[in-house]
Structure formats: C-alpha cells, structure tokens
Coordinates of C-alpha atoms and ligand atoms in Angstrom, one line a residue:
X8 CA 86.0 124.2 94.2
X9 CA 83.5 122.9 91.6
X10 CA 81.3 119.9 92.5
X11 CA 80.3 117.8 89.4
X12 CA 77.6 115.3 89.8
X13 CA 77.1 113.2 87.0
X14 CA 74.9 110.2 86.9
X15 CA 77.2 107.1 86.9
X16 CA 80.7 105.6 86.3
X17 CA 80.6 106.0 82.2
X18 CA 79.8 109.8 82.9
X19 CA 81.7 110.5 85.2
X20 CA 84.9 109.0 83.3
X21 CA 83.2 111.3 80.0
X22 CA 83.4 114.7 82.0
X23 CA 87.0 114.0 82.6
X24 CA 88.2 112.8 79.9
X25 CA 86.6 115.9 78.3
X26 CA 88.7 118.4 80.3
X27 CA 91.6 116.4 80.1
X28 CA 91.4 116.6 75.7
X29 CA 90.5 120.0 76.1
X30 CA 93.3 120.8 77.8
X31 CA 95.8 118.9 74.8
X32 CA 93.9 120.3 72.1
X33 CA 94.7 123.6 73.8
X34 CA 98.1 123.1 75.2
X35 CA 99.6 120.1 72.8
X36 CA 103.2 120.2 75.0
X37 CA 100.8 120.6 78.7
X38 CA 101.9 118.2 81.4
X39 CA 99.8 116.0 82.9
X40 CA 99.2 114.3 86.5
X41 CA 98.4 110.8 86.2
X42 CA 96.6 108.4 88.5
X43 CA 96.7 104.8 89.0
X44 CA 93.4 102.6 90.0
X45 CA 90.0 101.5 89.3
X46 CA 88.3 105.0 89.2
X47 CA 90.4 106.4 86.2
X48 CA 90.4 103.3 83.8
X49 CA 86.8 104.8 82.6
X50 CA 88.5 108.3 81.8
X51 CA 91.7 106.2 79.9
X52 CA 89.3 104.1 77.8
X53 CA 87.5 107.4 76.3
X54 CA 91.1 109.1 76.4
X55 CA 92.2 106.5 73.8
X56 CA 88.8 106.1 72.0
X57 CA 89.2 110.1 71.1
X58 CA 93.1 109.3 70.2
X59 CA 91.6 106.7 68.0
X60 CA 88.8 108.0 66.8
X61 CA 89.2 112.1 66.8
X62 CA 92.6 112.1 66.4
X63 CA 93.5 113.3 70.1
X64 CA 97.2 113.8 69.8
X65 CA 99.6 112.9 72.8
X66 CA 102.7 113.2 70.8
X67 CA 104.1 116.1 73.0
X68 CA 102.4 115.7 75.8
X69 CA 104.8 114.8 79.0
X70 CA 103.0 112.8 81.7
X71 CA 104.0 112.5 85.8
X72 CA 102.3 109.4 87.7
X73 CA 101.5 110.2 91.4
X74 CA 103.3 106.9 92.8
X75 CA 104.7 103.4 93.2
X76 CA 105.2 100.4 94.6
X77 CA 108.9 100.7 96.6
X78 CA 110.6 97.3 95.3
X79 CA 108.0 96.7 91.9
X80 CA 109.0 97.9 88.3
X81 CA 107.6 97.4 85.0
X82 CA 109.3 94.2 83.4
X83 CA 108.2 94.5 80.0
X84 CA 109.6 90.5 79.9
X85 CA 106.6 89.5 81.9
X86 CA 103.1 89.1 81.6
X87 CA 100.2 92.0 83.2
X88 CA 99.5 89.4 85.7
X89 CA 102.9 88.8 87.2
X90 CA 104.1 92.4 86.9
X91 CA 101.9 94.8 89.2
X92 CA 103.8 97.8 89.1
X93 CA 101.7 101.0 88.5
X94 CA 104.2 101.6 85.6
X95 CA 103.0 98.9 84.1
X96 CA 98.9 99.9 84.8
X97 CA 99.6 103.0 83.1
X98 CA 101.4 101.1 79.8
X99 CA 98.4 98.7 79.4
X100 CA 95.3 101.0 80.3
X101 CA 96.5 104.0 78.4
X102 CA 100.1 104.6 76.7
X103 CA 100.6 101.7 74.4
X104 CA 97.0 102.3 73.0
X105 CA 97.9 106.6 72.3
X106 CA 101.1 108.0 70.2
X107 CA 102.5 109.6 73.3
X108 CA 106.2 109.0 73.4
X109 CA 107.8 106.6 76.0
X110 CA 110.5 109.1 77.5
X111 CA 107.7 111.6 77.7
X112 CA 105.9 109.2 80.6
X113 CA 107.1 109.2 84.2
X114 CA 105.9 107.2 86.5
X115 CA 108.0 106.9 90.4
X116 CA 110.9 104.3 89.9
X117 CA 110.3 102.1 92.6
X118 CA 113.7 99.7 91.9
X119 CA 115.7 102.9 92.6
X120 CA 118.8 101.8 94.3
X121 CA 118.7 105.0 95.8
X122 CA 114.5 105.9 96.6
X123 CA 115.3 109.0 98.3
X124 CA 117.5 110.7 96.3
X125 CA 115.2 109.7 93.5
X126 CA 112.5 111.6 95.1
X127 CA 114.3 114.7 95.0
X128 CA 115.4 114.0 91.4
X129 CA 111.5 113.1 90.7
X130 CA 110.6 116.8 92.5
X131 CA 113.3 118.4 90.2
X132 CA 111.6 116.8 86.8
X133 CA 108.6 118.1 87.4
X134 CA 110.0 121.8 88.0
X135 CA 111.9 121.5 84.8
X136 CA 109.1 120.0 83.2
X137 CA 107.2 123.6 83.8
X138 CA 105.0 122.1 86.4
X139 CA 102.0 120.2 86.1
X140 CA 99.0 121.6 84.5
X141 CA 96.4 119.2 85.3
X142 CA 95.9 116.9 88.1
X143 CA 94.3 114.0 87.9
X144 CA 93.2 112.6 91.4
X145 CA 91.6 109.6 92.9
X146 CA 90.7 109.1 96.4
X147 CA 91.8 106.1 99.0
X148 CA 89.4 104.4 100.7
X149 CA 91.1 106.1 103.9
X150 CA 91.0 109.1 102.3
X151 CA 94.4 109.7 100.4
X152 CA 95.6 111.7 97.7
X153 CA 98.1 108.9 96.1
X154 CA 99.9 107.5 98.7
X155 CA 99.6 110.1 101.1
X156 CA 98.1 108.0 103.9
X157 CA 96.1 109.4 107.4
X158 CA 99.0 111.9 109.2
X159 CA 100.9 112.7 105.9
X160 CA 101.9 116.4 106.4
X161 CA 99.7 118.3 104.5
X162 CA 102.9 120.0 103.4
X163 CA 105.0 117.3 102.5
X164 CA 107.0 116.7 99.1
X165 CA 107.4 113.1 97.2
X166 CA 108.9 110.7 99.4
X167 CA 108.6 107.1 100.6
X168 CA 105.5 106.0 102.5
X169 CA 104.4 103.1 104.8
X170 CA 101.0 101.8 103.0
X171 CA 97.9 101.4 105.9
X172 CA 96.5 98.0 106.2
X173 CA 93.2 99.4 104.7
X174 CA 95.4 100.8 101.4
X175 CA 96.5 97.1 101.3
X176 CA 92.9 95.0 101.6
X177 CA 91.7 97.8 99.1
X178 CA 94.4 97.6 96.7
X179 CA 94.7 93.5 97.2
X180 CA 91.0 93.3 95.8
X181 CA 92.3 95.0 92.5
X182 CA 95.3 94.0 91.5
X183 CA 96.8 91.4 93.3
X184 CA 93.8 88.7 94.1
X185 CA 93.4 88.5 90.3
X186 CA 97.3 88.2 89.8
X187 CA 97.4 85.2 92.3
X188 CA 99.4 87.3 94.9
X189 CA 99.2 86.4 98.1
X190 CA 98.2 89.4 100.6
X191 CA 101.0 88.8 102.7
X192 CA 103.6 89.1 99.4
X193 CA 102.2 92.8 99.2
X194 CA 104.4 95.5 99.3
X195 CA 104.3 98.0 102.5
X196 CA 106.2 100.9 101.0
X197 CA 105.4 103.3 98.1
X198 CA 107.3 106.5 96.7
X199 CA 104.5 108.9 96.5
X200 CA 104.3 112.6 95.6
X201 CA 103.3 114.8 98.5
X202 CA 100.1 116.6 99.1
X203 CA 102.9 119.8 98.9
X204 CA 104.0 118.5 96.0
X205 CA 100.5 118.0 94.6
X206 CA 99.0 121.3 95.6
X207 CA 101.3 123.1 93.1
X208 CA 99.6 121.8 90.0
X209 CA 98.4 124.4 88.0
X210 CA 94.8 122.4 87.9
X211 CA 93.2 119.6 89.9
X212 CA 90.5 117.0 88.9
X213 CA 89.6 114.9 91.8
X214 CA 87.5 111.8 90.4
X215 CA 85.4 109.1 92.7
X216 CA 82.7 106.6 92.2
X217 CA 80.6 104.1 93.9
X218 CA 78.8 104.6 97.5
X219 CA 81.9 103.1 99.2
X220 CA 83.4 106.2 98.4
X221 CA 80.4 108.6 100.0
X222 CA 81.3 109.2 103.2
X223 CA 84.8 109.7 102.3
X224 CA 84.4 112.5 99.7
X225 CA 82.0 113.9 102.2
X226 CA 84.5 113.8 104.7
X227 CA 87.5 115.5 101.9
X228 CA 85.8 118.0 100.5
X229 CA 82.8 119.2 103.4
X230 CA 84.8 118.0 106.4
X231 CA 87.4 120.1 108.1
X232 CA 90.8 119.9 106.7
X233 CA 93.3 117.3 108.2
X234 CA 96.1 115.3 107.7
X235 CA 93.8 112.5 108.6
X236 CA 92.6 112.9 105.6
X237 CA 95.0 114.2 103.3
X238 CA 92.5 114.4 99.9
X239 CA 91.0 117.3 102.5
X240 CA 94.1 119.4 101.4
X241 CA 91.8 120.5 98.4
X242 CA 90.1 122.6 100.6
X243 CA 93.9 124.6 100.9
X244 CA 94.1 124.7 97.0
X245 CA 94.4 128.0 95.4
X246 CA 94.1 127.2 92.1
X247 CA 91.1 125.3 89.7
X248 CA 89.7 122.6 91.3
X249 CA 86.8 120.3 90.0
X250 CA 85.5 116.9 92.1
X251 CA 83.5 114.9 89.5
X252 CA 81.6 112.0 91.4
X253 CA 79.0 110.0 90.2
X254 CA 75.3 109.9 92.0
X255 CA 76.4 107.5 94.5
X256 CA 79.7 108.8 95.5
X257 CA 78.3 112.3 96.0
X258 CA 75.2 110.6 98.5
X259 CA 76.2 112.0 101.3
X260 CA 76.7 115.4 100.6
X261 CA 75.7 118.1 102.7
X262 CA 75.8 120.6 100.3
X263 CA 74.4 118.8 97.3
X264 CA 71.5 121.1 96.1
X265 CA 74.0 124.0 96.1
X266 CA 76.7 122.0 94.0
X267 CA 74.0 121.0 91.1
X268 CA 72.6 124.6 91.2
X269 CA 75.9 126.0 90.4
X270 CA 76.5 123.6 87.6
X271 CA 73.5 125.0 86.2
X272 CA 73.9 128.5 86.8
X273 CA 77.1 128.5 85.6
X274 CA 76.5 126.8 82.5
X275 CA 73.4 129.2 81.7
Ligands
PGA8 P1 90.7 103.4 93.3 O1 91.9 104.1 94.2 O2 90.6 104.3 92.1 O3 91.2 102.0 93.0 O4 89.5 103.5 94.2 C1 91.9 105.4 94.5 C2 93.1 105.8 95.2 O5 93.6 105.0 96.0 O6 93.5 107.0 95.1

C-alpha cells in the first residue's frame, strides 16, 4: 500500500484527480468506482476543470457508484435540496458538468421494488462491465468502506445495510441539515457494495481529510484488520493500493516518516 501525504484538502483532491485522468487518457473505455461525500467533491471539481479545460474525455468511460439510500432516487423533477439521493450527488458534482454518457453511470437503485435481487443484478453489471479498474474510496467516520458499517463481513458482496447512528449524525451534517430534513426523516437502510465486492477492483484510491478522520485512517490502514473496521480490509488487498490524506488526516500515523520517505525514494 502507498501512503500519500499531501499538504491539504486542494492537494489532496489534485493527486487524485491526477491518477484518475491518467487512467482515461490511458484506458478511454476503463471503468471506474465512484464515491459519494464531502472528501471527493475536491477530486470532481478538478475532474471537470481538466474535461473543460484539457479536454479530459469521459465519453466511453462507464462509472459504478459504491451505494444508496434504500427508499431515495434521483427525481430529476425536483430541486438538489429536496432530492438527497447519492444518484443525484453524483449528477450535480460531476456528470452533468463532463460529456460522459448517462447509461454509462450506475449508481445502486435504491426504489428497486425488488433491492435484493437488484443487488445480484448490480454484482452481475459490474462483471460484464470487465470489472472495475479504479477505486475510488472514502472513509466513514466509523470506519467504513461505503456502506459497509462495523461487523460487515469482510467478505461480503453488495447488499442492503442497516446505517449506524454515527453514519446518520455524520451524514445528517452534510446533506440533510442543509436540505431542511429532519434527522428523524433519515433513512436507516442503504444498498451498498461489499468489502468482497470492493476488494476485486483492479486498483484502489482511498482518499481522507481533516483531523476528524486521524485516528480512523490510523486505525484502517496501521491497525489490525477487522470487520470493526471494514476500510481495514485494505490491508487484505492484493492489488494497487494508494491512501492519499492530507497533513491532518495522516497525524496520527505511526509510520509516517517511512510513508513520506518512500514517496521520495520512489519518485527519485
Ligand atoms: P465523507 O464520507 O467523505 O463525507 O467524510 C466518507 C464516507 O462515508 O465514506
């Protein structure tokens, strides 16, 4: 696992969404992870300022979202602030502003009439799709990968999830406070992708800022691997796998000295 430290939010967000153009200017048709949240709005914005401003071409790549709200879908009819589905997120922070084609986009359908046999349909796309090539990764508050909360199985495949009450207060304070939602209207289920299902991409980028995020990236990537902390699973991955953190989120590191010596070494 690479450790990227980088000196705050803006470079953080430029790092990734450097691999992530290299990647479609290498591999126009690649498939990518996608991630909902505060952390990768940073990485969208440069995302679209290189579509607009290098030319950075989406038009064949396909896209898989990590999860979604059970019972909340993107109603184009509405307004951002009524509609809170992560569907939506991804629409207004990064595919209406790049030429990447609408059926090309997949994000969990979370008005399925039938959510579990929609999971296994959503596992299906992806093998069809070739598998994903890249990763993108966040991490919760109580140390999730998507919505794979404390106890997920560490082998377990997309499927519906009960949210914790901290994955709630977090994700209240960025969506639904602004929206006028009360916290009580929130909903307690998700269709997420598994930490299984997640562990077959062909690359990961794991992304986190701020120093309320410190202990918990210590705890993923230095701590011992656990379902109580399913973003520890990256410590089972076989393939590519870069954290990118800005100053604060990587504070509490044990091992910091030897991550930003092997930066350096590597890039010399
Ligand atoms: P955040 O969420 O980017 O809003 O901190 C991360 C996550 O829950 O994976």
């Amino acid at each position: 696992m690479d450790v990227i430290i980088r000196s705050d939010y803006e470079q953080m967000s430029l790092y990734t969404a450097n691999r992530i153009a290299e990647l479609v200017r290498k591999k126009p048709d690649c498939v990518l992870g996608l991630a909902t949240g505060g952390t990768p709005i940073g990485t969208y914005r440069e995302l679209i300022r290189k579509h607009r401003e290098e030319g950075l071409c989406f038009s064949k790549v396909r896209t898989f979202n990590l999860d979604e709200y059970l019972g909340i879908g993107f109603n184009p009819e509405q307004p951002y602030s009524a509609d809170q589905s992560y569907a939506r997120f991804m629409h207004e922070e990064l595919f209406r502003h790049i030429d990447i084609l609408p059926e090309n986009t997949r994000v969990p359908d979370g008005l399925s009439d039938n959510p579990e046999e929609f999971c296994k349909h959503y596992e299906k796309a992806i093998r069809e799709a070739g598998g994903i090539d890249l990763q993108l990764l966040g991490i919760g508050g109580d140390g999730h990968w998507a919505f794979n909360e404390p106890g997920s199985s560490l082998a377990s495949r997309t499927r519906i999830e009960t949210l914790t009450r901290q994955t709630l207060d977090d994700n209240y304070e960025l969506f639904y406070r602004a929206a006028g939602f009360l916290r009580e209207d929130m909903p307690h289920f998700a269709i997420t992708m598994g930490i299984g299902t997640i562990l077959e991409a062909k690359s990961i980028l794991m992304i986190a800022n701020g120093k309320k995020k410190a202990n918990v990236v210590r705890q993923a990537i230095e701590g011992p691997v656990t379902s109580q902390i399913t973003a520890s699973a990256i410590q089972l991955y076989a393939g590519k796998a870069t954290v990118v953190l800005d100053e604060e989120a990587a504070s509490e590191l044990k091992n910091i000295d030897h991550y930003r010596h092997c930066e350096k070494v590597i890039a010399s």
